[in-house]
Amino acid sequence: MLAAMPDSAPSPLSAGGPALRDGGDACPGTLRLHRADDGALARVRVPGGVLSADRAEALLAAAGRFGDGELHLTSRGNVQLRGLGAECGGGLAELLAGAGLLPSAAHERARNIVASPLAGLDGSPALGERLAELDALVCASAAAASLSGRFLFALDDGRGDVDALGADVTLIADGDAFLLRIGPGDEVFRIPAAEGPRAALRAAEAFLRAARDSGAWRVKDLPDPVRSELVRAVGAAAGPAEHRPRPRTAKAPEPGTHGPGGTVETMPGSGAAPETTPGSTDALPDAHRHANPHGPAHTAAPDHPPQAPPASAAALAVDVPLGRLTPAQWRLLTATARRYGGELRLTPWRGIVVPGPFTGAEAADALGALAAAGLITSPDSPWTGVGACIGRPGCAKSLADVRAEAGAALGPAGRLPVYWSGCERRCGHPHGEWIDVVATPDGHRISYVRGERRDAPATVRDDPAALAAAVAAARARAL
């Protein structure tokens, strides 16, 4: 049955306070779809964002057979299929289960696990075995089936990228151990690496027991005394406590090549920022452009001198404009993965890492092809750090076509990411430090967000040029 439900949980920045269990879990999945103005929507969980080439092809087949053909990346490294028919549920579930993307029907919305996308590729610890173990443990736990679709696990390789996302249970690699963090607190507990996944599951099960009376969906929603007792109880069974503040900003992998020494290089001429004037729509890639009276986009020469390709690369990273991939782009990414490392890694910042290894020439050729397909291969792109909800016409609650507005307001890449929302729910917004742009009946409200706090907002009326200038100024603000 196709159930009507909100696209995602209300943002903690929205009115109404913490999200509590005063109704059923409204997060969509593959067995429970969301009804949108452009058809039904399915959210496919991809633990750690890791997809084999075969599973990537299965997702494309599902999008083409049952939906509008496109694939949308989420802020948790999952995939959404849109434009689905109301009667597609059985066929979609059968296709995904056959590809190994639905290992447990009871746990399909509980398999929310993000992982450092470059883990094991740039000199950082590999997390693949621990990721697979955690996913298997979640699927084998009867209690874990009660976790909401909002609950989040994170596996961080030590660089702090996904630790900054505010997961409910986080494992941070630290030498031959993991540091276990419960919710947003600064206290962590040191445990042997081999015990990490099981300790994470035990913490999630302890949360479920703690949440029975409060009705909280997530650790941060628990009343303060209950949350403190949860952390104390988990810590007593885990190991020594340490003080380690959670990183303030989640840093995504930069577009380009990544080597075993952690270096990032951009191929000559790849992914150059298109020329754009704030308020125009010229910078929208062809595959994502709304009606544009200005004609095709023009590409400027890169603003850095040409570099020789690196001798080799462990991985390529690309960003996806607004997280939306056409069938041609997805096929190219899948073919690139199949030719080299055999997998794709979807990031929580709506990007994709393609593991290698690559020779320097292979990396240059692959990045050139991906750039030509409309993907972001350089941090100089004006699309870097720009995100938006689906907006109009796909969402009835949206007050604006925020994707078109985000494209029209493009300018030089800013220090801070910016996210455009069509309403106060802010579906899919980032975490950490970012610029919040929300459509309102009176125009747009712009705020600087740091975790759960935000500065006093500024309101810009219906003036595209003024809006673009205000967003650019907000993104460029100093630390």
mmCIF file of C-alpha atoms in Angstrom, residues 102-300:
data_model
loop_
_atom_site.group_PDB
_atom_site.id
_atom_site.type_symbol
_atom_site.label_atom_id
_atom_site.label_comp_id
_atom_site.label_asym_id
_atom_site.label_seq_id
_atom_site.Cartn_x
_atom_site.Cartn_y
_atom_site.Cartn_z
ATOM 1 C CA LEU A 102 16.981 -5.359 0.723
ATOM 2 C CA PRO A 103 18.540 -8.015 2.993
ATOM 3 C CA SER A 104 15.881 -7.699 5.703
ATOM 4 C CA ALA A 105 12.398 -6.320 5.137
ATOM 5 C CA ALA A 106 11.988 -5.700 8.860
ATOM 6 C CA HIS A 107 15.149 -3.578 9.031
ATOM 7 C CA GLU A 108 15.045 -1.741 5.718
ATOM 8 C CA ARG A 109 14.584 1.707 7.293
ATOM 9 C CA ALA A 110 16.945 0.996 10.219
ATOM 10 C CA ARG A 111 20.040 0.468 8.026
ATOM 11 C CA ASN A 112 21.089 4.111 8.224
ATOM 12 C CA ILE A 113 24.882 4.017 8.366
ATOM 13 C CA VAL A 114 27.229 6.698 7.052
ATOM 14 C CA ALA A 115 30.968 6.095 6.710
ATOM 15 C CA SER A 116 34.013 8.165 5.770
ATOM 16 C CA PRO A 117 33.969 7.948 1.940
ATOM 17 C CA LEU A 118 37.762 7.954 1.543
ATOM 18 C CA ALA A 119 38.436 5.372 4.256
ATOM 19 C CA GLY A 120 41.293 3.095 3.218
ATOM 20 C CA LEU A 121 41.990 5.050 0.021
ATOM 21 C CA ASP A 122 44.253 7.919 1.113
ATOM 22 C CA GLY A 123 46.272 6.454 3.936
ATOM 23 C CA SER A 124 43.359 6.378 6.380
ATOM 24 C CA PRO A 125 42.124 3.141 8.006
ATOM 25 C CA ALA A 126 39.848 0.906 5.939
ATOM 26 C CA LEU A 127 36.352 0.445 7.359
ATOM 27 C CA GLY A 128 34.773 -2.036 4.936
ATOM 28 C CA GLU A 129 34.816 -5.092 7.203
ATOM 29 C CA ARG A 130 33.481 -3.193 10.213
ATOM 30 C CA LEU A 131 30.769 -1.589 8.064
ATOM 31 C CA ALA A 132 29.587 -4.967 6.768
ATOM 32 C CA GLU A 133 29.658 -6.399 10.288
ATOM 33 C CA LEU A 134 27.595 -3.549 11.732
ATOM 34 C CA ASP A 135 25.011 -3.837 8.955
ATOM 35 C CA ALA A 136 24.736 -7.600 9.506
ATOM 36 C CA LEU A 137 24.363 -7.137 13.274
ATOM 37 C CA VAL A 138 21.594 -4.563 12.807
ATOM 38 C CA CYS A 139 19.727 -6.868 10.434
ATOM 39 C CA ALA A 140 20.080 -9.793 12.884
ATOM 40 C CA SER A 141 18.758 -7.847 15.884
ATOM 41 C CA ALA A 142 15.022 -8.116 16.535
ATOM 42 C CA ALA A 143 15.199 -4.994 18.712
ATOM 43 C CA ALA A 144 16.954 -2.945 16.019
ATOM 44 C CA ALA A 145 13.945 -3.358 13.729
ATOM 45 C CA SER A 146 12.252 -0.800 16.014
ATOM 46 C CA LEU A 147 14.838 1.892 15.282
ATOM 47 C CA SER A 148 13.287 4.764 13.387
ATOM 48 C CA GLY A 149 14.326 5.772 9.917
ATOM 49 C CA ARG A 150 15.807 8.894 11.523
ATOM 50 C CA PHE A 151 18.272 7.044 13.782
ATOM 51 C CA LEU A 152 21.815 7.199 12.404
ATOM 52 C CA PHE A 153 25.036 5.213 12.854
ATOM 53 C CA ALA A 154 28.385 6.653 11.719
ATOM 54 C CA LEU A 155 31.769 5.027 11.070
ATOM 55 C CA ASP A 156 34.529 7.652 10.991
ATOM 56 C CA ASP A 157 38.058 6.792 9.875
ATOM 57 C CA GLY A 158 39.525 9.363 12.270
ATOM 58 C CA ARG A 159 39.406 12.468 10.088
ATOM 59 C CA GLY A 160 36.169 13.706 11.675
ATOM 60 C CA ASP A 161 34.112 14.028 8.490
ATOM 61 C CA VAL A 162 31.118 11.885 9.452
ATOM 62 C CA ASP A 163 31.712 12.389 13.182
ATOM 63 C CA ALA A 164 30.574 15.973 12.507
ATOM 64 C CA LEU A 165 27.189 14.808 11.201
ATOM 65 C CA GLY A 166 25.690 14.339 14.662
ATOM 66 C CA ALA A 167 24.869 10.639 14.415
ATOM 67 C CA ASP A 168 23.168 8.834 17.286
ATOM 68 C CA VAL A 169 25.967 6.276 17.577
ATOM 69 C CA THR A 170 29.421 7.019 16.151
ATOM 70 C CA LEU A 171 32.519 4.830 15.940
ATOM 71 C CA ILE A 172 35.770 6.762 15.367
ATOM 72 C CA ALA A 173 38.879 4.837 14.321
ATOM 73 C CA ASP A 174 41.845 5.578 16.577
ATOM 74 C CA GLY A 175 44.840 3.290 16.092
ATOM 75 C CA ASP A 176 43.917 -0.242 17.137
ATOM 76 C CA ALA A 177 40.722 0.937 18.812
ATOM 77 C CA PHE A 178 37.439 2.704 18.203
ATOM 78 C CA LEU A 179 36.123 5.660 20.134
ATOM 79 C CA LEU A 180 32.394 5.272 20.777
ATOM 80 C CA ARG A 181 30.288 8.442 20.909
ATOM 81 C CA ILE A 182 26.626 8.444 21.961
ATOM 82 C CA GLY A 183 24.627 11.326 20.497
ATOM 83 C CA PRO A 184 26.095 14.819 20.264
ATOM 84 C CA GLY A 185 28.111 14.787 23.501
ATOM 85 C CA ASP A 186 31.854 15.419 23.803
ATOM 86 C CA GLU A 187 32.536 12.243 25.803
ATOM 87 C CA VAL A 188 33.800 9.137 23.986
ATOM 88 C CA PHE A 189 34.661 5.639 25.200
ATOM 89 C CA ARG A 190 37.683 3.668 24.000
ATOM 90 C CA ILE A 191 36.973 0.078 22.943
ATOM 91 C CA PRO A 192 38.979 -2.555 21.006
ATOM 92 C CA ALA A 193 38.411 -2.246 17.265
ATOM 93 C CA ALA A 194 37.091 -5.805 16.980
ATOM 94 C CA GLU A 195 34.334 -4.983 19.478
ATOM 95 C CA GLY A 196 33.254 -1.751 17.767
ATOM 96 C CA PRO A 197 30.266 -2.884 15.670
ATOM 97 C CA ARG A 198 28.756 -4.953 18.493
ATOM 98 C CA ALA A 199 29.239 -2.071 20.937
ATOM 99 C CA ALA A 200 27.467 0.256 18.485
ATOM 100 C CA LEU A 201 24.507 -2.127 18.231
ATOM 101 C CA ARG A 202 24.326 -2.500 22.021
ATOM 102 C CA ALA A 203 24.261 1.297 22.334
ATOM 103 C CA ALA A 204 21.366 1.505 19.846
ATOM 104 C CA GLU A 205 19.437 -1.183 21.718
ATOM 105 C CA ALA A 206 20.086 0.678 25.002
ATOM 106 C CA PHE A 207 18.679 3.830 23.386
ATOM 107 C CA LEU A 208 15.469 1.994 22.492
ATOM 108 C CA ARG A 209 15.023 0.983 26.115
ATOM 109 C CA ALA A 210 15.740 4.532 27.278
ATOM 110 C CA ALA A 211 13.256 6.001 24.794
ATOM 111 C CA ARG A 212 10.249 3.917 25.841
ATOM 112 C CA ASP A 213 8.799 6.542 28.155
ATOM 113 C CA SER A 214 9.848 9.710 26.310
ATOM 114 C CA GLY A 215 8.899 8.597 22.799
ATOM 115 C CA ALA A 216 12.141 10.030 21.357
ATOM 116 C CA TRP A 217 13.216 9.043 17.858
ATOM 117 C CA ARG A 218 16.867 10.055 18.317
ATOM 118 C CA VAL A 219 19.384 10.368 21.152
ATOM 119 C CA LYS A 220 19.319 14.166 21.034
ATOM 120 C CA ASP A 221 15.543 14.100 21.565
ATOM 121 C CA LEU A 222 15.809 12.320 24.926
ATOM 122 C CA PRO A 223 15.219 14.404 28.053
ATOM 123 C CA ASP A 224 18.577 15.546 29.457
ATOM 124 C CA PRO A 225 18.557 13.247 32.528
ATOM 125 C CA VAL A 226 17.612 10.228 30.418
ATOM 126 C CA ARG A 227 20.295 11.007 27.834
ATOM 127 C CA SER A 228 22.933 11.427 30.555
ATOM 128 C CA GLU A 229 21.972 8.100 32.108
ATOM 129 C CA LEU A 230 22.120 6.410 28.692
ATOM 130 C CA VAL A 231 25.651 7.684 28.108
ATOM 131 C CA ARG A 232 26.692 6.624 31.616
ATOM 132 C CA ALA A 233 25.242 3.131 31.212
ATOM 133 C CA VAL A 234 26.778 2.576 27.785
ATOM 134 C CA GLY A 235 30.116 3.896 29.018
ATOM 135 C CA ALA A 236 30.113 1.576 32.021
ATOM 136 C CA ALA A 237 29.918 -1.397 29.673
ATOM 137 C CA ALA A 238 32.291 0.032 27.072
ATOM 138 C CA GLY A 239 35.615 1.341 28.322
ATOM 139 C CA PRO A 240 37.579 4.345 29.550
ATOM 140 C CA ALA A 241 36.010 7.748 28.913
ATOM 141 C CA GLU A 242 37.868 10.493 27.048
ATOM 142 C CA HIS A 243 37.018 14.098 26.207
ATOM 143 C CA ARG A 244 36.840 14.596 22.433
ATOM 144 C CA PRO A 245 34.607 17.421 21.180
ATOM 145 C CA ARG A 246 32.629 16.614 18.062
ATOM 146 C CA PRO A 247 33.927 18.507 14.998
ATOM 147 C CA ARG A 248 31.917 21.615 14.178
ATOM 148 C CA THR A 249 32.067 21.305 10.393
ATOM 149 C CA ALA A 250 31.619 18.218 8.227
ATOM 150 C CA LYS A 251 34.178 18.401 5.424
ATOM 151 C CA ALA A 252 33.291 16.580 2.219
ATOM 152 C CA PRO A 253 35.943 15.045 -0.072
ATOM 153 C CA GLU A 254 37.063 17.698 -2.531
ATOM 154 C CA PRO A 255 36.300 16.957 -6.174
ATOM 155 C CA GLY A 256 39.375 15.668 -8.006
ATOM 156 C CA THR A 257 41.871 12.862 -7.497
ATOM 157 C CA HIS A 258 42.890 11.480 -4.131
ATOM 158 C CA GLY A 259 46.163 9.692 -3.549
ATOM 159 C CA PRO A 260 47.465 7.380 -0.848
ATOM 160 C CA GLY A 261 49.163 10.315 0.882
ATOM 161 C CA GLY A 262 45.888 12.208 1.256
ATOM 162 C CA THR A 263 46.661 14.628 -1.592
ATOM 163 C CA VAL A 264 44.023 16.139 -3.834
ATOM 164 C CA GLU A 265 44.746 17.240 -7.376
ATOM 165 C CA THR A 266 42.536 18.595 -10.131
ATOM 166 C CA MET A 267 43.104 17.551 -13.708
ATOM 167 C CA PRO A 268 44.027 20.331 -16.143
ATOM 168 C CA GLY A 269 40.891 21.938 -17.543
ATOM 169 C CA SER A 270 38.474 19.589 -15.810
ATOM 170 C CA GLY A 271 35.441 20.849 -14.003
ATOM 171 C CA ALA A 272 36.247 24.511 -14.559
ATOM 172 C CA ALA A 273 33.708 26.882 -13.105
ATOM 173 C CA PRO A 274 31.247 28.054 -15.747
ATOM 174 C CA GLU A 275 31.028 31.782 -16.236
ATOM 175 C CA THR A 276 28.043 33.068 -14.357
ATOM 176 C CA THR A 277 26.550 36.293 -13.192
ATOM 177 C CA PRO A 278 24.577 36.168 -9.933
ATOM 178 C CA GLY A 279 20.918 36.003 -10.832
ATOM 179 C CA SER A 280 21.418 34.187 -14.148
ATOM 180 C CA THR A 281 20.772 30.502 -14.876
ATOM 181 C CA ASP A 282 23.662 30.062 -17.302
ATOM 182 C CA ALA A 283 25.667 27.908 -14.892
ATOM 183 C CA LEU A 284 23.137 25.100 -14.717
ATOM 184 C CA PRO A 285 24.499 21.928 -16.377
ATOM 185 C CA ASP A 286 22.439 20.829 -19.367
ATOM 186 C CA ALA A 287 21.129 17.770 -17.545
ATOM 187 C CA HIS A 288 19.832 19.896 -14.666
ATOM 188 C CA ARG A 289 18.932 23.223 -16.288
ATOM 189 C CA HIS A 290 15.417 24.566 -16.032
ATOM 190 C CA ALA A 291 14.130 26.573 -18.969
ATOM 191 C CA ASN A 292 16.990 28.949 -19.734
ATOM 192 C CA PRO A 293 16.501 31.804 -22.174
ATOM 193 C CA HIS A 294 20.212 32.602 -22.119
ATOM 194 C CA GLY A 295 21.203 29.555 -24.145
ATOM 195 C CA PRO A 296 23.982 27.054 -23.474
ATOM 196 C CA ALA A 297 26.412 27.498 -20.614
ATOM 197 C CA HIS A 298 29.865 28.849 -21.371
ATOM 198 C CA THR A 299 32.950 27.399 -19.755
ATOM 199 C CA ALA A 300 35.726 29.628 -18.497
#
